[in-house]
Coordinates of C-alpha atoms and ligand atoms in Angstrom, one line a residue:
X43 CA 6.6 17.3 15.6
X44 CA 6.1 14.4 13.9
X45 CA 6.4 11.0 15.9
X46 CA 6.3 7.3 14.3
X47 CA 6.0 4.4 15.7
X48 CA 9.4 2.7 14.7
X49 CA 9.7 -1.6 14.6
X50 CA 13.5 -1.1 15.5
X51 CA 12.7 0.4 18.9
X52 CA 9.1 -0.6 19.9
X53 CA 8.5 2.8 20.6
X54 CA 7.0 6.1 19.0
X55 CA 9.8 8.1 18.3
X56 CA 10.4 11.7 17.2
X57 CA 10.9 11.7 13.3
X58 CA 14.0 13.6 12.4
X59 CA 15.3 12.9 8.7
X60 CA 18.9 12.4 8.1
X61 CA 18.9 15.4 5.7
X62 CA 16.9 18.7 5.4
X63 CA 16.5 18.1 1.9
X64 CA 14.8 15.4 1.2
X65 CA 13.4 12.0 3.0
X66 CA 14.0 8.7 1.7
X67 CA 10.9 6.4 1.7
X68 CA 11.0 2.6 0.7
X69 CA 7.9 0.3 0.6
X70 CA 8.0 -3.2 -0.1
X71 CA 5.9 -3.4 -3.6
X72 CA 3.6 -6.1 -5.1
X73 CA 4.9 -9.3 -6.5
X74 CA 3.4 -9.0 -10.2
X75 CA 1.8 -12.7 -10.9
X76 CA -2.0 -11.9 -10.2
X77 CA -4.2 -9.2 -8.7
X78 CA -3.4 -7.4 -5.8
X79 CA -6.3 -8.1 -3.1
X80 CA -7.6 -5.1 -0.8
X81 CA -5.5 -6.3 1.9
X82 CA -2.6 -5.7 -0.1
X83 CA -3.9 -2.4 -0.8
X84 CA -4.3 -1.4 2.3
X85 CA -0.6 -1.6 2.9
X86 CA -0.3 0.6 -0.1
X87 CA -3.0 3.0 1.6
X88 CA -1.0 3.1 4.9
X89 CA 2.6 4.1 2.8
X90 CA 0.3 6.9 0.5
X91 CA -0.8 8.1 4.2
X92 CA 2.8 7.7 5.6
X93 CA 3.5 9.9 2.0
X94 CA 1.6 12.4 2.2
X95 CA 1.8 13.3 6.0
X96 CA 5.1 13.9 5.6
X97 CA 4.5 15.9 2.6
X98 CA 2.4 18.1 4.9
X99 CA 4.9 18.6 7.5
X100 CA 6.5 20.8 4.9
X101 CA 9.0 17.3 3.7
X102 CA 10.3 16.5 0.1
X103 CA 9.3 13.2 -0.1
X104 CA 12.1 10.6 -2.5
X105 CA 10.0 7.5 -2.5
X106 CA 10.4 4.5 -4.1
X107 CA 8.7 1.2 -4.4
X108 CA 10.3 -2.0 -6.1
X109 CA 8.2 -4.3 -8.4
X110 CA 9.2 -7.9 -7.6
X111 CA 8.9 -9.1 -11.5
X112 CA 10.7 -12.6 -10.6
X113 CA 9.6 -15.3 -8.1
X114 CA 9.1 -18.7 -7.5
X115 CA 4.8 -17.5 -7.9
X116 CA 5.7 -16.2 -11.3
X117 CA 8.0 -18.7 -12.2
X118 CA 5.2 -21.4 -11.7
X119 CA 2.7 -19.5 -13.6
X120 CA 5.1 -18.8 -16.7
X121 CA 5.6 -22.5 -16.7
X122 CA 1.7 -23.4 -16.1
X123 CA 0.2 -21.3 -18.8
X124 CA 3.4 -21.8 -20.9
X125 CA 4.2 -18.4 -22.0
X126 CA 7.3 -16.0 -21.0
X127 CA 7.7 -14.6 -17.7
X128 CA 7.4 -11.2 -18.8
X129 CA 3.8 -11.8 -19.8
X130 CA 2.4 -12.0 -16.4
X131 CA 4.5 -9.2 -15.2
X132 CA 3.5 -6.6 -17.3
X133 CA -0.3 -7.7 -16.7
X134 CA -0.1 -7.5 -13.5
X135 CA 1.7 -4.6 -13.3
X136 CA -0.8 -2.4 -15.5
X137 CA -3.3 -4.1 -13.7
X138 CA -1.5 -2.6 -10.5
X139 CA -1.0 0.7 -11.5
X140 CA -4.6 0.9 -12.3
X141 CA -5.9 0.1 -8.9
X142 CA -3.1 2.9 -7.6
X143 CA -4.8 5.3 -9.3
X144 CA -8.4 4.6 -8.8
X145 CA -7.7 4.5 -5.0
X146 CA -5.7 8.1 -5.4
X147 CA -2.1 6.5 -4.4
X148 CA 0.5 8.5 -4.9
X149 CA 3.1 7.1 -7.3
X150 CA 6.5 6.7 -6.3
X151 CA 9.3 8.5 -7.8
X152 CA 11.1 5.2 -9.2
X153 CA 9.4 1.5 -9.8
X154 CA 12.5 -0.3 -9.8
X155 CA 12.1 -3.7 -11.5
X156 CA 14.4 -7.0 -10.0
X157 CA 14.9 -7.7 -13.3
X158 CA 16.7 -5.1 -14.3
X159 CA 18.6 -5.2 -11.4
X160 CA 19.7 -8.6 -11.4
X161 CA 23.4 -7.3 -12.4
X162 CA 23.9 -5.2 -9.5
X163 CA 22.3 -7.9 -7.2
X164 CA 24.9 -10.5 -8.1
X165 CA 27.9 -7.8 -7.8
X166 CA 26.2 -7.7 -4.2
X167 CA 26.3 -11.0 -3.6
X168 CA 29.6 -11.5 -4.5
X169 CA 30.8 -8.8 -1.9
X170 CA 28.7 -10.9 0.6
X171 CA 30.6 -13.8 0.0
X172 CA 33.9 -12.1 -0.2
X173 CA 33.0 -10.8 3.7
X174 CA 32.4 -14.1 4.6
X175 CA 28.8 -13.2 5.2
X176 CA 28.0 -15.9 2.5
X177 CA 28.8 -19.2 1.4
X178 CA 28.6 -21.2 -2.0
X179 CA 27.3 -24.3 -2.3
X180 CA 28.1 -27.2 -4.2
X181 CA 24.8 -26.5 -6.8
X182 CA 25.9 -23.2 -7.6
X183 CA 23.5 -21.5 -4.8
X184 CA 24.7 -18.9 -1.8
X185 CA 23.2 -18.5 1.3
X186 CA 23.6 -15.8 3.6
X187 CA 24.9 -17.5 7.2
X188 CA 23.2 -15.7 9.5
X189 CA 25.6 -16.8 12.4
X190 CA 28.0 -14.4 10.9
X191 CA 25.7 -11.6 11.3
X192 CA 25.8 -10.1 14.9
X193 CA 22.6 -8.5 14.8
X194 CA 20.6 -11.0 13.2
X195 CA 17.2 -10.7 14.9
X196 CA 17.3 -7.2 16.1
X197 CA 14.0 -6.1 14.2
X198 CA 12.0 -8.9 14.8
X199 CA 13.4 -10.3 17.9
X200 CA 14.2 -13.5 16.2
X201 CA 17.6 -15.6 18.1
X202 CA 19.7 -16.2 14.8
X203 CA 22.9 -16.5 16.7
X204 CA 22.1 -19.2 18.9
X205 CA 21.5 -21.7 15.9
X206 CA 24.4 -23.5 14.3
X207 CA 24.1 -22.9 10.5
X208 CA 26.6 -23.3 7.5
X209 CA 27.3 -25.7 5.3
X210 CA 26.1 -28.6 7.1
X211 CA 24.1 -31.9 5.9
X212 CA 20.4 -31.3 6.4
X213 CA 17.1 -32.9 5.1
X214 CA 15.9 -32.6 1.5
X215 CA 12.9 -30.7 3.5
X216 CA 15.2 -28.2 5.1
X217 CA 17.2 -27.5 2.1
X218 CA 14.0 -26.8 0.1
X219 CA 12.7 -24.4 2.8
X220 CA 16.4 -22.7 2.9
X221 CA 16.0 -21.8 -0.7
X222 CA 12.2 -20.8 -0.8
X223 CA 11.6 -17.2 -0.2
X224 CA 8.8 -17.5 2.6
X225 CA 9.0 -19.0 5.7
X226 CA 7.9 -18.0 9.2
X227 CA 9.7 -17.6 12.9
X228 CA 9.7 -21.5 13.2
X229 CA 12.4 -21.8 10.7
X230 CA 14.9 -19.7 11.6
X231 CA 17.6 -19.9 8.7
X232 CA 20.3 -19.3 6.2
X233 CA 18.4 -17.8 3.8
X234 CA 19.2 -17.7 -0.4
X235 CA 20.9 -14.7 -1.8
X236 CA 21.4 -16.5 -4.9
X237 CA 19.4 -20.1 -6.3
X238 CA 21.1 -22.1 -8.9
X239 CA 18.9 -23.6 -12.1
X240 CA 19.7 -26.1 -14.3
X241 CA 21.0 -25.0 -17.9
X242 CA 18.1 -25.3 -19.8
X243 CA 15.9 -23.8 -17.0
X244 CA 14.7 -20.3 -19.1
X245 CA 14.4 -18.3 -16.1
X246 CA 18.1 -17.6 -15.5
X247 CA 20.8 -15.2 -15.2
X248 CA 24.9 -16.3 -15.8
X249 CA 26.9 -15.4 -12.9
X250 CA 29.6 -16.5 -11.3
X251 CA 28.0 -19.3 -9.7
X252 CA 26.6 -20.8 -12.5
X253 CA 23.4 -20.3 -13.8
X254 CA 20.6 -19.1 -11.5
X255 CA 18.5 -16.4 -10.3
X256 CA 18.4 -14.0 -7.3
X257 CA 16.4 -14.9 -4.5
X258 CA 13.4 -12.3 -3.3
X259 CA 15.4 -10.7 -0.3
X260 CA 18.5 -9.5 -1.9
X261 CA 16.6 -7.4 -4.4
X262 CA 14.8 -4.6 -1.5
X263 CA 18.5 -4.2 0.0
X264 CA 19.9 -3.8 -3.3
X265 CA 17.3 -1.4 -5.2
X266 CA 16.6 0.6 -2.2
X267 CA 20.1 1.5 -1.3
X268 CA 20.6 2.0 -5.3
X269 CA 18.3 4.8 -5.3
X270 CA 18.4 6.1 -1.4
X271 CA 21.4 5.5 -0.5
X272 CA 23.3 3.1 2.5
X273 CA 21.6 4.6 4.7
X274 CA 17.8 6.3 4.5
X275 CA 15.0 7.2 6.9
X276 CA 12.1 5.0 6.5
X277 CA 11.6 1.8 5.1
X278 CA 7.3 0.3 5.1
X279 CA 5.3 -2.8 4.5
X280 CA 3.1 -5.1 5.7
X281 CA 3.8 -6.5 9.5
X282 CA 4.0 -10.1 7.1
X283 CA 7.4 -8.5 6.4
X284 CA 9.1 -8.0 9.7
X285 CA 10.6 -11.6 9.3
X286 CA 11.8 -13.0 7.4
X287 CA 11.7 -10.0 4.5
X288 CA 12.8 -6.5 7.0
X289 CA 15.3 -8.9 9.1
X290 CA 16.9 -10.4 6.3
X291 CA 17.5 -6.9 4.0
X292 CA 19.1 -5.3 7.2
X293 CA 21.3 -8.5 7.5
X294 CA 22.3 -8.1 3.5
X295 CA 22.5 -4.5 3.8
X296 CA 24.4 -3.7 7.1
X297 CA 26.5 -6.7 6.4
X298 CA 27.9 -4.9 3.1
X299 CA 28.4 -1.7 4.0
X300 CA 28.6 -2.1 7.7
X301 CA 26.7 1.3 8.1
X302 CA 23.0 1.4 9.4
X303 CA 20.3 0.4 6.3
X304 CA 17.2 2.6 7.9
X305 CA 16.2 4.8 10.4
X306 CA 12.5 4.2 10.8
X307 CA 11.0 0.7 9.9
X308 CA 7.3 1.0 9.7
X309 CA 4.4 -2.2 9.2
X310 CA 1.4 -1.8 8.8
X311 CA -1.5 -4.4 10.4
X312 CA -3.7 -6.7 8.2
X313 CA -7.0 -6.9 6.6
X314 CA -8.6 -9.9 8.0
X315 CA -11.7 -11.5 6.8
X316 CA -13.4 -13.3 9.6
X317 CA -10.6 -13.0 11.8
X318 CA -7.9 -14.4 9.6
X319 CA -5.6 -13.0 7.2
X320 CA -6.6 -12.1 4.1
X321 CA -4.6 -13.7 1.3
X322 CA -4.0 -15.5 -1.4
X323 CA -3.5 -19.2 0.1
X324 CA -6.0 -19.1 2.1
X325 CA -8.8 -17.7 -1.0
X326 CA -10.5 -15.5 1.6
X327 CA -9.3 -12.3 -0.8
X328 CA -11.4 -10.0 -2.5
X329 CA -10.0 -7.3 -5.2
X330 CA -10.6 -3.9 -6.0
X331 CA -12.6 -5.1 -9.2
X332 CA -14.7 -7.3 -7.3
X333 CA -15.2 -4.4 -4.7
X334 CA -16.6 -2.6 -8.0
X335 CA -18.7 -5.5 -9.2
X336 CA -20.7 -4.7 -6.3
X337 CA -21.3 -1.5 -7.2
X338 CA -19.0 0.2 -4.7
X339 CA -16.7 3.1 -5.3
X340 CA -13.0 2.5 -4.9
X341 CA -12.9 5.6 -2.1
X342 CA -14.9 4.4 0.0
X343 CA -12.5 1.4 0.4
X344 CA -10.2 4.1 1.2
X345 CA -12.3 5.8 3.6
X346 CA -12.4 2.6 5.5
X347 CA -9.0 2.2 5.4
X348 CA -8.7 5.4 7.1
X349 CA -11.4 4.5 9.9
X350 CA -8.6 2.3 11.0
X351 CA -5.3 2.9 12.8
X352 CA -2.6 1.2 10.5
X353 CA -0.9 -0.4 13.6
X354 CA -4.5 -2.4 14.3
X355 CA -5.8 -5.0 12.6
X356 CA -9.1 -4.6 10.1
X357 CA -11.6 -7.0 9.5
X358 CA -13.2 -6.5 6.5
X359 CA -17.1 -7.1 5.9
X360 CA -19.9 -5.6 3.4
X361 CA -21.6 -4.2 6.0
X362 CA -18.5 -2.2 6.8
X363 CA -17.5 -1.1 3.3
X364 CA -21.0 0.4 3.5
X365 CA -20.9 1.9 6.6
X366 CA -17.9 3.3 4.7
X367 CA -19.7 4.2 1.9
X368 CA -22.4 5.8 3.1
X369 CA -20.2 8.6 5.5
X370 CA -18.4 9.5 2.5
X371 CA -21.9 10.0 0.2
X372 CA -23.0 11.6 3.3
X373 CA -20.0 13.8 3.3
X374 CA -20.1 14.3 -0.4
X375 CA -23.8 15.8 0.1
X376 CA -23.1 18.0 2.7
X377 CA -20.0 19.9 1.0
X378 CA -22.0 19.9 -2.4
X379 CA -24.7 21.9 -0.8
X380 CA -22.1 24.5 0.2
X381 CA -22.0 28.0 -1.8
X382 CA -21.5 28.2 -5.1
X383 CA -18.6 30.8 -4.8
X384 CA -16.4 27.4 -3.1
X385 CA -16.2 26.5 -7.3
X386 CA -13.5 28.9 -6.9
X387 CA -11.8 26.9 -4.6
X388 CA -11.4 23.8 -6.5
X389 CA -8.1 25.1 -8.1
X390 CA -6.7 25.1 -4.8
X391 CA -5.9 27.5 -1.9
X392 CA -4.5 29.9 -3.5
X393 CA -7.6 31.3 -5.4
X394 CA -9.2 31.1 -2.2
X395 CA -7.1 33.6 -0.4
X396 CA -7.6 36.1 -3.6
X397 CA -11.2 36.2 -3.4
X398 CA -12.9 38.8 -1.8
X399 CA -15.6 36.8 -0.8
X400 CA -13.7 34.8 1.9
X401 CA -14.2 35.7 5.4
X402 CA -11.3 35.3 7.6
X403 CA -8.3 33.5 7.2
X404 CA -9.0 29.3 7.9
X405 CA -5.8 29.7 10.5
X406 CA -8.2 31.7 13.1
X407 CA -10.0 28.2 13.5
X408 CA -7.4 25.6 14.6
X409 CA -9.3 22.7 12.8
X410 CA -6.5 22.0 10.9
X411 CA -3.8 22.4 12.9
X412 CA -5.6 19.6 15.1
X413 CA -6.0 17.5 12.4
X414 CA -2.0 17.4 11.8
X415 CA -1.5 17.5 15.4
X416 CA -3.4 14.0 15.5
X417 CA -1.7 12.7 12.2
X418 CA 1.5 13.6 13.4
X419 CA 1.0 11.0 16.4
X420 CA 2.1 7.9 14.9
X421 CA -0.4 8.3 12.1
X422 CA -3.7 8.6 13.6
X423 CA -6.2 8.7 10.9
X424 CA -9.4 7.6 12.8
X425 CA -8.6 10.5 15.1
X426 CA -7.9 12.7 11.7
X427 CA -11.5 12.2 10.5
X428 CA -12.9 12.7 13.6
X429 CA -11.3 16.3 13.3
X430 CA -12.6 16.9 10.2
X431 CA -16.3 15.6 10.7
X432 CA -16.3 18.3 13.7
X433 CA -14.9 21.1 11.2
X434 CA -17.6 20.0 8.6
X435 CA -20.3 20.2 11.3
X436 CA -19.2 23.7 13.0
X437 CA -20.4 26.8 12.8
X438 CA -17.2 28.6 11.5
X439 CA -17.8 30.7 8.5
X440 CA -17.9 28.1 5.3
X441 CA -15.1 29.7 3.4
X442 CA -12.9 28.7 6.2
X443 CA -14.4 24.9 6.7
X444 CA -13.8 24.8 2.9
X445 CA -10.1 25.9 3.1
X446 CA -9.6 24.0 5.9
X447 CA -11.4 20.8 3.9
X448 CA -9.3 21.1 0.7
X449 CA -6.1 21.1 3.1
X450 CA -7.2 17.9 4.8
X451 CA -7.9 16.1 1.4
X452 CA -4.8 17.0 0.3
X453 CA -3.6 13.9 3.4
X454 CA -6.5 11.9 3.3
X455 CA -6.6 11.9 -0.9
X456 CA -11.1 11.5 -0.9
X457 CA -11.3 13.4 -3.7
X458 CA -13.5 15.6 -1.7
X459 CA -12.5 18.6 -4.1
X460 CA -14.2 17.0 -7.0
X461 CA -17.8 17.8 -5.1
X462 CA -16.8 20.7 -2.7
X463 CA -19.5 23.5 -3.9
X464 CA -20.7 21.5 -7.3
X465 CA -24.8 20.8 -7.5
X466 CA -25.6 17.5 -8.4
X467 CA -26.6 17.4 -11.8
X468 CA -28.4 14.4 -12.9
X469 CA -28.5 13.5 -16.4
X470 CA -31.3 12.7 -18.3
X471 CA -30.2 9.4 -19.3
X472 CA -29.9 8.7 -15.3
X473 CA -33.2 10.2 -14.5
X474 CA -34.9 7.7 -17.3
X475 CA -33.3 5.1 -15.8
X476 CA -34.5 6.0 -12.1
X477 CA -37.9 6.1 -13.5
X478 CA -37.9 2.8 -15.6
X479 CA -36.1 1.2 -12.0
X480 CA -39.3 2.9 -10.0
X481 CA -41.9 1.2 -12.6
X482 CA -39.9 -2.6 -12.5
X483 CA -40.1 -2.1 -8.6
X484 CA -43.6 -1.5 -8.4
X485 CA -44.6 -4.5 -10.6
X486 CA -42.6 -6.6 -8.4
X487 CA -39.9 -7.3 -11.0
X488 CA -36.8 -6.9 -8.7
X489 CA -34.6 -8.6 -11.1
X490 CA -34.9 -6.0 -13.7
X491 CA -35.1 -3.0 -11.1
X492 CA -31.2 -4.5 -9.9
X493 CA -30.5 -4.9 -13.5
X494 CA -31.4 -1.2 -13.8
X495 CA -29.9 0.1 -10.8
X496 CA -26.7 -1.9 -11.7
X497 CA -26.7 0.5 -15.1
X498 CA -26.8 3.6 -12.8
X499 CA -24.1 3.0 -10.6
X500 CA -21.9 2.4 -13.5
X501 CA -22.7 5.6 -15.1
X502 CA -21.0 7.0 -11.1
X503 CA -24.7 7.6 -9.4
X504 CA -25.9 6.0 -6.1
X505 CA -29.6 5.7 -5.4
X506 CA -31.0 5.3 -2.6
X507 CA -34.8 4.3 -1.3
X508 CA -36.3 6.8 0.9
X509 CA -40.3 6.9 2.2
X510 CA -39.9 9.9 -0.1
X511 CA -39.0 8.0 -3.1
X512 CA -35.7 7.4 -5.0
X513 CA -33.0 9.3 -4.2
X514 CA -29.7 9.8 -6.4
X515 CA -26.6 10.6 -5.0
Ligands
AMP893 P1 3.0 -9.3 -1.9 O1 2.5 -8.9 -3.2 O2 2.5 -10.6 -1.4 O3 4.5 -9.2 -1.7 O4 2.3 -8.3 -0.8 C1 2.4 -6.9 -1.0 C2 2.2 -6.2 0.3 O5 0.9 -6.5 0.9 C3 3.2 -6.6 1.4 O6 3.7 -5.4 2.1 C4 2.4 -7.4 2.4 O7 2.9 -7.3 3.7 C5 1.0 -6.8 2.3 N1 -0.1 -7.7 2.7 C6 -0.3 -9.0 2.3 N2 -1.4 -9.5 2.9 C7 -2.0 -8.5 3.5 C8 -3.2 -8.3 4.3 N3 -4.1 -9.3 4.4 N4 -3.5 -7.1 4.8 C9 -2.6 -6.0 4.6 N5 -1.5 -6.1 3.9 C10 -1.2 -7.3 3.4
ZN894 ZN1 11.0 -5.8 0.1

């Protein structure tokens, strides 16, 4: 049975999905004006996980992710570097997609855009203010009251009730904060549904207010419920997200249709560089490129990831990304050096239960069953590869531990079949290189020996220094 830890209640809970067919997954996606940094990643890392453990437990999966393409960030850029909107997004958004794939993410079914939504959004709005749920202001914009919303605060524990809000006088400072899309637990708020621009502002939409643009909030409760329904079972992102983001969607969205918006809301914790969040204000952000630049390979960021329970916090260092790094070479090694015949096994299962060479079934070892047992509680991936390392290191016949291994990757997403049972081959090019490396070290010239070894991690080898002598991996 799988149980997850759900934001609404505190509490781990059983998982049961509204319907048998299928269950409805929503993660808050990237806002496209720059590159995402690894602690945004992680988020995405924790959702894949969330993905693909329900995937295990035998569930069809509709998941969807939105991309927020408009933004006060994006807005400022496009006016900065004086070129159109769309310009950034659609960098960024490659650029995104890119770092998805390297780290073996699992796309979503639909990448809704805001933009293309923008329509339905103010259709939404409308409603909103029709309930008395919103009001107009004189400018053109509409807030959501959050003194009409009885729940207000029920996620993150927030009191919305207690504060008088509404159309009242308040400082030039408060009004800008009312309209900006991020704010934190000391400004409890009415918060923008919709923000008027002047006429000859290019960013803008017509609507019945005027001319303006939807504010960030409105589009997760609109796009999610477009594709999943009122109602649907799990809604993720980062814990940054609990308030204002989660608590204002399940104001818009139980406002409107005065049905329950989610089920399950799931956050993951942060990646913190020296004990404080990583982000983009604060510069202490490194990307998946720059994680390359060093010469490191995208899954081993992932395999750290996974050393982590999602609900704790991460602190990110070198030294850890190597520790990282070096379990999953060392992993790597092991299952290379396992028979030949496990070739077969790279197409999948399947081929493996066909051959005659396989000893008994992988289900008369409970290795796998533990690891889902482990995963199934609230996500527990340090726990997960734990299980596995014990598998690797048995002494149960290998064609079960490589059964077993292919079934785990297909949660933990290493790659792992991409070396299960294949020899190292080392090509010459790389082998020239290793020598020329040895000679620079041994005249002292360090800068060309980096320069050299630089060259061999890009063409996808590690080496290593052993009192042996170099060692590629
Ligand atoms: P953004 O593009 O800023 O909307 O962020 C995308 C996702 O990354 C959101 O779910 C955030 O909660 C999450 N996020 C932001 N900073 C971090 C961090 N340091 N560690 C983990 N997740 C983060
Ligand atoms: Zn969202």
């Amino acid at each position: 049975m799988l149980k997850l830890f759900n934001t609404l209640s505190k509490k781990i809970e059983d998982f049961n999905p509204l319907t048998s067919e299928q269950v409805g997954l929503y993660t808050c996606g990237p806002t496209v004006y720059d590159f995402m940094h690894i602690g945004n990643l992680r988020t995405f890392l924790f959702s894949d996980t969330l993905y693909r453990v329900l995937s295990a437990n035998g569930y069809k999966v509709k998941f969807i992710q939105n991309i927020t393409d408009i933004d006060d960030k994006i807005i400022k850029k496009a006016k900065e570097e004086n070129i159109p909107l769309s310009e950034i997004t659609n960098k960024y958004t490659k650029f995104y997609f890119e770092d998805l794939k390297k780290l073996n993410i699992t796309p979503a079914d639909v990448y809704p855009k805001a933009t293309e939504h923008v329509g339905k959004m103010a259709k939404y709005i409308e409603k909103l203010v029709e309930k008395g749920l919103a009001y107009v202001e004189e400018d053109g914009s509409v807030y959501f009251d959050i003194s009409k919303f009885e729940d207000y605060g029920k996620l993150s524990g927030v009191e919305g009730r207690t504060l008088k809000t509404g159309t009242r006088i308040l400082s030039r400072a408060a009004r800008e904060l009312r309209s900006s899309d991020e704010y934190n637990k000391d400004n409890i708020q009415d918060f923008a549904l919709w923000k008027a621009v002047e006429a000859d502002e290019k960013v803008g939409y017509d609507s019945p207010w005027g001319r303006g643009r939807p504010g960030w909030h409105i589009e997760c409760s609109v796009m999610s419920q477009e594709y999943l329904g009122d109602t649907f079972d799990i809604h993720a992102g980062g814990v940054d997200l609990i308030f204002p983001h989660h608590e204002n969607e399940i104001a818009q969205s139980e406002g409107y249709t005065g049905k329950k918006f989610v089920n399950f809301f799931l956050h993951g914790e942060h990646i913190l560089v020296n004990g404080a969040k990583m982000s983009k204000s604060l510069k202490n952000f490194y990307t998946l490129k720059d994680l390359e630049k060093k010469g490191s390979d995208p899954m081993a960021y992932r395999y750290l990831v996974l050393t982590a329970h999602y609900r704790d916090k991460l602190n990110f260092t070198w030294e850890s990304l190597q520790a990282a790094s070096n379990a999953l070479n060392k992993l790597r090694e092991e299952i290379r050096g396992w028979p030949n015949v496990i070739l077969n096994a790279n197409k999948g299962s399947q081929d493996l239960d066909s051959s005659p060479l396989w000893g008994p079934s992988a289900q008369n070892d409970n290795y796998y069953q533990r690891f889902l047992d482990v995963l199934n509680n609230d996500l527990n991936t340090p726990q997960a590869l734990a299980v596995l390392h014990e598998m690797i290191s048995s002494n149960s016949p290998i064609s079960n531990k490589a059964k077993s291994l292919l079934e785990m990757d297909k949660v933990l997403g290493l790659k792992l079949d991409e070396y299960l049972g294949k020899k190292l081959e080392i090509p010459e090019r790389v082998k020239k290189l290793v020598e020329e490396r040895e000679d620079a070290r041994k005249q002292g010239n360090f800068e060309k020996s980096d320069e050299l070894r630089k060259k061999i991690i890009e063409l996808g080898f590690e080496i290593k220094d052993t009192p042996k002598g170099p060692k590629i991996t």
